[in-house]
CSV table of C-alpha atoms in Angstrom, one decimal:
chain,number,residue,atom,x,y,z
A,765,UNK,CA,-10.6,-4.3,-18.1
A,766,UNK,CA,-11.2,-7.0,-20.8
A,767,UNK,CA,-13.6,-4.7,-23.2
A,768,UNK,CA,-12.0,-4.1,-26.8
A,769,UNK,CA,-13.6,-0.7,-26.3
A,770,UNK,CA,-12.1,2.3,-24.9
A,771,UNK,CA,-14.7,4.7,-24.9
A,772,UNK,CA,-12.1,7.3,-23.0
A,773,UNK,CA,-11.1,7.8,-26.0
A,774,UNK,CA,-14.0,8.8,-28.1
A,775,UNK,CA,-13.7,12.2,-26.1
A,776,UNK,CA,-10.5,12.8,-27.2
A,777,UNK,CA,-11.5,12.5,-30.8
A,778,UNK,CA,-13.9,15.0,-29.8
A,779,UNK,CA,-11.3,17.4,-28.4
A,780,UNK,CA,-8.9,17.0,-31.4
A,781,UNK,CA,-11.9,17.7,-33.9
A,782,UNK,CA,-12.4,21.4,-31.4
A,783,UNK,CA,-9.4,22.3,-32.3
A,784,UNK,CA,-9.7,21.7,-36.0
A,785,UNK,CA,-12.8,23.9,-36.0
A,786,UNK,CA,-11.6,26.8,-34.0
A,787,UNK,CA,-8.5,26.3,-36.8
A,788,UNK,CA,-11.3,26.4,-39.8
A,789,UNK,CA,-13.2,29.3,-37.5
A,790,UNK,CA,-10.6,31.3,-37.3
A,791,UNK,CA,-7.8,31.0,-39.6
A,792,UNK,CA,-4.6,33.1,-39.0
A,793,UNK,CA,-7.2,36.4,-37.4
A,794,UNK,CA,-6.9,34.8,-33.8
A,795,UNK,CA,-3.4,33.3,-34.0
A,796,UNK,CA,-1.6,36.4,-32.7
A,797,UNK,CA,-3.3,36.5,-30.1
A,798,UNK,CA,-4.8,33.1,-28.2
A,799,UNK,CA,-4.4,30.0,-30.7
A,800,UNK,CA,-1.7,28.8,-33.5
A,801,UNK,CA,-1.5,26.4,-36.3
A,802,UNK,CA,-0.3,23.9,-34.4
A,803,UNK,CA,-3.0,22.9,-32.7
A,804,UNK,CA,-4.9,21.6,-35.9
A,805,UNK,CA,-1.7,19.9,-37.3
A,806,UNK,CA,-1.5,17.9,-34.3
A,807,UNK,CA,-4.6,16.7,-33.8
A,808,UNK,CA,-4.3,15.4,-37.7
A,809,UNK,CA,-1.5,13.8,-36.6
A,810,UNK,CA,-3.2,12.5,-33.4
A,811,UNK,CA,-6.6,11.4,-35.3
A,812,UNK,CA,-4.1,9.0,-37.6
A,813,UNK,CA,-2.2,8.0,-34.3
A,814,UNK,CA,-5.6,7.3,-32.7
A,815,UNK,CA,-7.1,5.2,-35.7
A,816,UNK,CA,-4.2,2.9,-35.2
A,817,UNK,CA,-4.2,2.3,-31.9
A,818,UNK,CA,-8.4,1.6,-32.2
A,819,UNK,CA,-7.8,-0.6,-34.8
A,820,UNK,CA,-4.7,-2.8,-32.8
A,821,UNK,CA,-6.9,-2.8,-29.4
A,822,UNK,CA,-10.1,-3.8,-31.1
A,823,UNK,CA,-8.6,-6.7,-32.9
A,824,UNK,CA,-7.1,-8.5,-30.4
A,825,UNK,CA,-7.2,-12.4,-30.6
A,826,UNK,CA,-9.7,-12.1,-33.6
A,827,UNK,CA,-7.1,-14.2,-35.7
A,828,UNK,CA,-8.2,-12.7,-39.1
A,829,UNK,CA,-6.7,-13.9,-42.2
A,830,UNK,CA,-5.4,-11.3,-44.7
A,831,UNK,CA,-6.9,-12.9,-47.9
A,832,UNK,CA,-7.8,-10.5,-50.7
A,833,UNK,CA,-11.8,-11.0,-50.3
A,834,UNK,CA,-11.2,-10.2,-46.4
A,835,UNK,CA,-9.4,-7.0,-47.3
A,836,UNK,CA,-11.7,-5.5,-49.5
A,837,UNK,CA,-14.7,-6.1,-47.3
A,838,UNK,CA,-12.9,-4.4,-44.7
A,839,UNK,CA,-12.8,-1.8,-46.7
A,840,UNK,CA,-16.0,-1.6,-48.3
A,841,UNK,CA,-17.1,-1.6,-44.7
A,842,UNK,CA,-14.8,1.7,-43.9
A,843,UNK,CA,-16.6,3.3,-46.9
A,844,UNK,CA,-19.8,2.2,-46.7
A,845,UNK,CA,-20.5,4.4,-42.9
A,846,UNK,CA,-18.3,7.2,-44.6
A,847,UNK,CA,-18.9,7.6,-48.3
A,848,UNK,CA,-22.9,8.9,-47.5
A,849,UNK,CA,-21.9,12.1,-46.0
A,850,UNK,CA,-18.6,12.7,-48.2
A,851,UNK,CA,-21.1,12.9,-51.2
A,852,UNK,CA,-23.4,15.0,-50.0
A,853,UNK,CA,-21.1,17.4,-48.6
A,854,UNK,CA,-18.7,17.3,-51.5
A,855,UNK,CA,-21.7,18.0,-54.2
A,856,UNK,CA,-23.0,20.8,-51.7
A,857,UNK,CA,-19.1,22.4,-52.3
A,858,UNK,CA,-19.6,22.3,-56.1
A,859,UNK,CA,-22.5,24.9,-55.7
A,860,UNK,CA,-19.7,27.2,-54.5
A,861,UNK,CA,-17.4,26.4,-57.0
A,862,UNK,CA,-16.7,27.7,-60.4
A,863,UNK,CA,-18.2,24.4,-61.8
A,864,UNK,CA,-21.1,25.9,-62.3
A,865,UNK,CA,-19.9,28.9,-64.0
A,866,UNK,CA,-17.1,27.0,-66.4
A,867,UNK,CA,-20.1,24.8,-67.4
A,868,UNK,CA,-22.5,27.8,-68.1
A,869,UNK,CA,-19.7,29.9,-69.8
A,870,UNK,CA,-18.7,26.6,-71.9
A,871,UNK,CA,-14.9,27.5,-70.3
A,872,UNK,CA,-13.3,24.1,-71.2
A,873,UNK,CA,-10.2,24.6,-69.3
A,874,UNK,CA,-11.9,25.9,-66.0
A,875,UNK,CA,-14.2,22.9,-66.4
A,876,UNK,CA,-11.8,20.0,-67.1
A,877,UNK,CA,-10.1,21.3,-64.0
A,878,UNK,CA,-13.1,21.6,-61.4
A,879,UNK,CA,-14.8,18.8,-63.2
A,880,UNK,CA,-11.4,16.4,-62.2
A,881,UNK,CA,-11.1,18.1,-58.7
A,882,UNK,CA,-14.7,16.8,-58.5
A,883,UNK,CA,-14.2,13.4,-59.6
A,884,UNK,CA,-11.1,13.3,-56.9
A,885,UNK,CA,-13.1,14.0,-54.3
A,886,UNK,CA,-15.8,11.7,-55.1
A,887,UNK,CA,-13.1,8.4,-56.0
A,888,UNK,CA,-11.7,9.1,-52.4
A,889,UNK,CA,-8.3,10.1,-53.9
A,890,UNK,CA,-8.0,13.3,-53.4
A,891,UNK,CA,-4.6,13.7,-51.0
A,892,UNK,CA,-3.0,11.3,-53.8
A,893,UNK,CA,-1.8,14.5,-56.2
A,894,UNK,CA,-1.0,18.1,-55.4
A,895,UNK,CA,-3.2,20.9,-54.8
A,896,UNK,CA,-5.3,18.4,-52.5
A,897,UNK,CA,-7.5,20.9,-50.5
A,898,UNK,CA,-10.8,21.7,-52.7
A,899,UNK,CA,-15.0,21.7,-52.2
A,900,UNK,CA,-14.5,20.3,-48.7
A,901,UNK,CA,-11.0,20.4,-48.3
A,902,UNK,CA,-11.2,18.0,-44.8
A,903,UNK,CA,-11.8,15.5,-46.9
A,904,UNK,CA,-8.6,14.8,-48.4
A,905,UNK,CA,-7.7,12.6,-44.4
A,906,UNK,CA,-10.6,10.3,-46.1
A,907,UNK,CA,-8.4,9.4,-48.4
A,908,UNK,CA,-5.5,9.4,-46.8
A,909,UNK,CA,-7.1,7.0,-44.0
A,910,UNK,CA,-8.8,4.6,-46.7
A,911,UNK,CA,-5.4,4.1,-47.7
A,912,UNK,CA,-4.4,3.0,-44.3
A,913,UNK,CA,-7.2,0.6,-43.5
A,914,UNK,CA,-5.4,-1.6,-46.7
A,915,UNK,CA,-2.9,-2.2,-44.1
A,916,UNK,CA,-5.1,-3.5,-40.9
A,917,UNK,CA,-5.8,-7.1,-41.4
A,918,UNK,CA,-2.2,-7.9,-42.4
A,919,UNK,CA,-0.7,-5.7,-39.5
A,920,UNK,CA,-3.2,-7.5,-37.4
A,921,UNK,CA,-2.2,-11.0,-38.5
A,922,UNK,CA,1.6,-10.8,-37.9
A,923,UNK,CA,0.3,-8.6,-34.3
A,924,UNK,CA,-1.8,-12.2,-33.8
A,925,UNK,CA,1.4,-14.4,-34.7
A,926,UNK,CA,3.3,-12.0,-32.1
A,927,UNK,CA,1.1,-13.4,-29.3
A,928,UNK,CA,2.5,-16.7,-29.9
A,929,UNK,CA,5.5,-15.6,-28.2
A,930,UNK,CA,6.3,-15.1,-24.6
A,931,UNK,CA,8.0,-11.7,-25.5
A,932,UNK,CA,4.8,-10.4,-26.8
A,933,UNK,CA,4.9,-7.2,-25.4
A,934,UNK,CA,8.4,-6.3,-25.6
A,935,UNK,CA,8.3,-7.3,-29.4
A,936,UNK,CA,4.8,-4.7,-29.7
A,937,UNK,CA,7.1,-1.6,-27.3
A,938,UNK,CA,10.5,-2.4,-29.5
A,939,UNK,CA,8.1,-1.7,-33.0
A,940,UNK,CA,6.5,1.2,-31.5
A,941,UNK,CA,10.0,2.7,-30.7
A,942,UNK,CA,11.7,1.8,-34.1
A,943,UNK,CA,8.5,3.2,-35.7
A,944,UNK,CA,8.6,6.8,-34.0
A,945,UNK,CA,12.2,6.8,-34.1
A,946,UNK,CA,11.4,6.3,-38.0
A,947,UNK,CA,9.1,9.1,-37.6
A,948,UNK,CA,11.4,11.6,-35.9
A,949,UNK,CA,14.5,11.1,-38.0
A,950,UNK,CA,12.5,11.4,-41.3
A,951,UNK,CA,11.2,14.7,-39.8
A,952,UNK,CA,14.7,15.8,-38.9
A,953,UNK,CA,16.1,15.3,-42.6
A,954,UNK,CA,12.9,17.1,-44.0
A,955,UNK,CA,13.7,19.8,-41.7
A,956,UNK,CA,12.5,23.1,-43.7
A,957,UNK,CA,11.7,21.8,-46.4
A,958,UNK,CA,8.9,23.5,-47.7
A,959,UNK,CA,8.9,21.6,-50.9
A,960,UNK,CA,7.6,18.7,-49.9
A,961,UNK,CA,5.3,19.9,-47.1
A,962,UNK,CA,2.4,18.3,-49.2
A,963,UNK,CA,4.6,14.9,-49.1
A,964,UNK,CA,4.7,14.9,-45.6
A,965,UNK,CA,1.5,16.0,-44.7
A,966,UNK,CA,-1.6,14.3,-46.9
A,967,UNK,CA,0.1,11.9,-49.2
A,968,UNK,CA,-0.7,8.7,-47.9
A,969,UNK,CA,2.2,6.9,-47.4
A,970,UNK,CA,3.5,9.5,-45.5
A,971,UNK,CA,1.1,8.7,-42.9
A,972,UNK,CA,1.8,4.9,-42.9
A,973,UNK,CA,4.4,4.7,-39.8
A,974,UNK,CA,2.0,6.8,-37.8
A,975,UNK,CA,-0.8,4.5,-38.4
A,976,UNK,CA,1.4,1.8,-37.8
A,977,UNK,CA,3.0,2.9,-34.8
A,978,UNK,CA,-0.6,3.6,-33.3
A,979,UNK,CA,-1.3,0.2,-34.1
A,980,UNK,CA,1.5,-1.3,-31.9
A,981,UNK,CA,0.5,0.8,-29.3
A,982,UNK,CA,-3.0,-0.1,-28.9
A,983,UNK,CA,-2.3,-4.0,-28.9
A,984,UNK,CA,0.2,-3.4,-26.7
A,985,UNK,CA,-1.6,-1.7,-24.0
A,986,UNK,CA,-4.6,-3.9,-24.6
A,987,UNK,CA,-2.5,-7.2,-23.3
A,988,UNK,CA,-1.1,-5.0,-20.5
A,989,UNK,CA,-4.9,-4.0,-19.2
A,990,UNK,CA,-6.1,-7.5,-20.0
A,991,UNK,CA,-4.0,-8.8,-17.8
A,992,UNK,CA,-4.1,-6.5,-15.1
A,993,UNK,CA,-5.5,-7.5,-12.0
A,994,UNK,CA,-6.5,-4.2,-9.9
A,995,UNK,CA,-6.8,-0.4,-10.9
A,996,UNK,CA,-4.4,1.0,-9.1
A,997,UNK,CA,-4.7,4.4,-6.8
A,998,UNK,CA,-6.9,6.4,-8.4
A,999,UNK,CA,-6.0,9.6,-7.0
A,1000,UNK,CA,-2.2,9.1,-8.5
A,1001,UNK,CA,-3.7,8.0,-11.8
A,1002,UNK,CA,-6.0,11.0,-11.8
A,1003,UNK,CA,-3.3,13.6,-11.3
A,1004,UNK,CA,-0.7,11.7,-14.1
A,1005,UNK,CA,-4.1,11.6,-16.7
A,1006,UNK,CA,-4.5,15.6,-16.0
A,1007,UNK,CA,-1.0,16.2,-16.5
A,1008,UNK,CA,-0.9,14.6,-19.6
A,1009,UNK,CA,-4.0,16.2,-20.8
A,1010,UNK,CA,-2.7,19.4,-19.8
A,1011,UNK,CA,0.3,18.7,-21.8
A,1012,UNK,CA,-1.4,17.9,-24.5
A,1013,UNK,CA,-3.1,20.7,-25.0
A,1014,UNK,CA,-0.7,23.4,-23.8
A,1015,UNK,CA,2.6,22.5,-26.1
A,1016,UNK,CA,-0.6,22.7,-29.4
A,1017,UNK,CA,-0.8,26.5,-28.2
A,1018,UNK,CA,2.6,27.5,-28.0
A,1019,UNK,CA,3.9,29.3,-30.7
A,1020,UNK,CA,6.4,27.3,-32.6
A,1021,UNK,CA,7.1,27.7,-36.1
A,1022,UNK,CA,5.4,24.8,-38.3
A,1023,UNK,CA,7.9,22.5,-40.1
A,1024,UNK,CA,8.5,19.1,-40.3
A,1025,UNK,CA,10.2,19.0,-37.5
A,1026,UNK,CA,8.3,20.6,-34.8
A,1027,UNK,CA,5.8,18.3,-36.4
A,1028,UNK,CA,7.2,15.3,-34.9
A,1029,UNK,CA,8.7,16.6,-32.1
A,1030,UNK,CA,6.5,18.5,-30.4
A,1031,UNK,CA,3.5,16.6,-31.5
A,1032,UNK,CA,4.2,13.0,-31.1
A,1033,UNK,CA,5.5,12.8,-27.3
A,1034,UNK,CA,2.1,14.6,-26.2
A,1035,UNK,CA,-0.2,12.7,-28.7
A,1036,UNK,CA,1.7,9.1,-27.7
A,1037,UNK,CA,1.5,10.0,-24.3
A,1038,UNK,CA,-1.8,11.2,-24.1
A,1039,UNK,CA,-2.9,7.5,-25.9
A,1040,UNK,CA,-1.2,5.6,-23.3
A,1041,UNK,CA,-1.9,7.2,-20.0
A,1042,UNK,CA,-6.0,7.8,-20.8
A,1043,UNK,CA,-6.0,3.9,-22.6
A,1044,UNK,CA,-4.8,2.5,-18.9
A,1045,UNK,CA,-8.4,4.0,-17.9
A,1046,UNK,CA,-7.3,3.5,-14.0
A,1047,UNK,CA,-7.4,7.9,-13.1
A,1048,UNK,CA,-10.9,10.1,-12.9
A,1049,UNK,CA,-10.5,12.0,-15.9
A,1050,UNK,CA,-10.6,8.5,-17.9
A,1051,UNK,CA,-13.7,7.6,-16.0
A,1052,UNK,CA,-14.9,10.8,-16.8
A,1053,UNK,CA,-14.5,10.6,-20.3
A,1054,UNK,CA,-16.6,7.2,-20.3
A,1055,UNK,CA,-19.7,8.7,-19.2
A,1056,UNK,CA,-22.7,8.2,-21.7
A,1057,UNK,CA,-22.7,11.7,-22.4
A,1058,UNK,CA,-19.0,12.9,-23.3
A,1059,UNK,CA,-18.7,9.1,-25.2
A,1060,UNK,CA,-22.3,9.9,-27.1
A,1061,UNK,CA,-20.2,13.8,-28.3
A,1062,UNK,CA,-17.5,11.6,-28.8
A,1063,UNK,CA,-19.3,8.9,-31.0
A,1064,UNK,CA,-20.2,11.6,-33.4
A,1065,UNK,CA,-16.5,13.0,-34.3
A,1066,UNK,CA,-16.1,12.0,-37.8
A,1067,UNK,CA,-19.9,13.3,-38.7
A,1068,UNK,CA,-18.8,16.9,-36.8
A,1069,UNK,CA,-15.4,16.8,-39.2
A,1070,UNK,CA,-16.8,16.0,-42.1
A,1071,UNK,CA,-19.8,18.7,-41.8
A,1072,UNK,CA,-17.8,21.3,-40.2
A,1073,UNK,CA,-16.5,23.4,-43.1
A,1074,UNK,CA,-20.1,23.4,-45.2
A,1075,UNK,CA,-21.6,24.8,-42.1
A,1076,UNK,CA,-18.9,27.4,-41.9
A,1077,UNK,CA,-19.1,28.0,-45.2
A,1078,UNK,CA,-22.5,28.5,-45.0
A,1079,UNK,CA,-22.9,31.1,-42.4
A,1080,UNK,CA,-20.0,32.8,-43.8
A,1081,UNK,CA,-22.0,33.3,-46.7
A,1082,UNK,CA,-25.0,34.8,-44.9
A,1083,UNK,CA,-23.9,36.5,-42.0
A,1084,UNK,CA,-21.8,39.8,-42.1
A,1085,UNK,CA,-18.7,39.1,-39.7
A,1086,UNK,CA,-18.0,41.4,-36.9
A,1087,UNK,CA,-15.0,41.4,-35.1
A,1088,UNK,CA,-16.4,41.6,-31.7
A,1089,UNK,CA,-16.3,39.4,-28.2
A,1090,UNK,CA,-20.5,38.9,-28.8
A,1091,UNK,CA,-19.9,38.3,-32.6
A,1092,UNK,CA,-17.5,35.8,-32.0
A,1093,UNK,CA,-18.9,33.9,-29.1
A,1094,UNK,CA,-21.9,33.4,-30.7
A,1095,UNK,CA,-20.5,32.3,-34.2
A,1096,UNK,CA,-18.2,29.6,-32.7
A,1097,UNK,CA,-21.6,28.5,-30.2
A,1098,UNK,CA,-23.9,28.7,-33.2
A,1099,UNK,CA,-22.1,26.7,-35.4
A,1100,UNK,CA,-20.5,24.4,-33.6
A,1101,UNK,CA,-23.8,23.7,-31.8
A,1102,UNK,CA,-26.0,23.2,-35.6
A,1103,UNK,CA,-22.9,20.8,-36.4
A,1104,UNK,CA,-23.3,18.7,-33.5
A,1105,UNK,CA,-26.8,18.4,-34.1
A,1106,UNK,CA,-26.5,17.8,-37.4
A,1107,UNK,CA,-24.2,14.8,-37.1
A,1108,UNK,CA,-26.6,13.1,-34.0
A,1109,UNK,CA,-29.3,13.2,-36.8
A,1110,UNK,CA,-26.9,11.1,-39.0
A,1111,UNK,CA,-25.3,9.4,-37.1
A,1112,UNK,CA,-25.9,5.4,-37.0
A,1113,UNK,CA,-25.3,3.9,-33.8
A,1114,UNK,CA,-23.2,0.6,-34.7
């Protein structure tokens, strides 16, 4: 396997953005019953986690310099595919703010406030101050992720110098262990700490070791399937790829209390795990995952996150809610399924 593509893993983006709707859908009404807040925390964490490791496996051997020009066209290349859709969906949010009304009622202080919110939102710093959720409030991981990409083409270089050494890969494993080590102490110390819950969650930095640690990972594994010279037994690869999945999506649904802590620990070791086993691509459910269709569904992740709340929104504001099996199917079906067509419409294929 010498692709710098893992298209197993565009389905998974797909599964973590599911259960960020159903979190948007529902809120706290279904919690009691079948779903929790974990699930939605964790896939944030696993979509930072993920972006990493994509950007680590991709890169391999490309021997980019980090020069300043390089940087900012990387950038400006990140932005470029995003910033389209961010606009539009931000200036659709404003029609459903009090914008509108501080501006008609000349209320100075109700505008300066929506009027920077705005400006936030469209400069791409929004998770950089505190309140950060406002028009689309998803939004704020754009930020939060531009921030990250400053990091890739220097990471990537001194990944690159790495290769020069025979120890390659125990150098990448002993980063990626220091790195969620890092994660899981800071975590412990912050342990209900409700104060900074904003620090550890959308300011930028906070995310940096995750990104980071992804992006060990995925280098890492990439050397290990370039050089690998048979798949393996698929039938023992299928069943450790379907226990890992399953894992993955059981501990999200089990109803521990949200804190740093269970933050870490209960959402990296899945998420990590998860990354590695489906990366090695060598069981059916990776194969699976490959398939034109689920990797097209896949493709279109960022569109589906990104349009997700204006469409909820929307029907919200049209449709009188009723808390019934029929109601419910059909509103999660509905929207989910204008969504997904919405994003194939825009979405460019690279």
């Amino acid at each position: 396997m010498k692709t710098k593509r893992l298209d197993q893993l565009q389905f998974l983006r797909f599964i973590a953005f599911g259960f960020i709707f159903l979190f948007h859908a529902f809120g706290s009404n279904l919690e009691p019953h079948l779903y929790t807040t974990n699930a939605a925390y964790a896939m944030v964490s696993f979509f930072f986690i993920l972006s990493g490791f994509g950007s680590g496996y991709s890169s391999a051997d490309r021997r980019e310099k980090p020069t300043v020009k390089a940087v900012c066209y990387h950038l400006w290349k990140k932005i470029k595919k995003i910033y389209p859709l961010l606009f539009v969906t931000t200036i659709y949010f404003v029609l459903q703010s009090d914008l509108p009304q501080a501006i008609n009622t000349g209320n100075l202080e109700l505008l300066k406030e929506n009027g920077w919110n705005l400006m936030k939102c469209l400069l791409m710093i929004q998770s950089w101050g505190n309140p950060f959720l406002f028009y689309n409030g998803v939004t704020w991981f754009i930020s939060t992720i531009l921030f990250l990409y400053l990091f890739d083409l220097p990471v990537r270089y001194y990944l690159d110098k790495a290769h020069e050494k025979k120890n390659e890969k125990t150098i990448l494993i002993s980063l990626s262990v220091v790195f969620a080590i890092a994660i899981f102490t800071i975590a412990t110390l912050a342990k209900n700490r409700v104060d900074i819950g904003y620090c550890l969650y959308a300011f930028p930095p906070s995310r940096i070791l995750e990104y980071l640690l992804g992006m060990c990972m995925g280098r890492c594994l990439y050397r290990i399937n370039s050089e690998r010279k048979s798949d393996g037994n698929i039938v023992v690869f299928t069943i450790v790829e379907g226990f890992a999945l399953l894992l993955w999506v059981v501990l999200f649904t089990l109803p521990i209390s949200v804190n740093s802590y269970s933050m870490q620990t209960y959402w990296l070791i899945p998420n990590v795990f998860v990354l590695i086993i489906m990366a090695m691509g060598m069981g059916g459910f990776s194969k699976l995952f490959s398939m034109k269709l689920l990797k097209g569904v896949g493709d279109i992740s960022m569109e589906c996150y990104l349009l997700h709340q204006p469409v909820l929104m929307t029907y919200m504001a049209f449709v009188q809610m009723e808390n019934t099996i029929r109601g419910t199917l059909f509103y999660i079906i509905f929207n989910l399924g204008f969504i997904m067509l919405l994003a194939m419409m825009i979405h460019k294929k690279q």
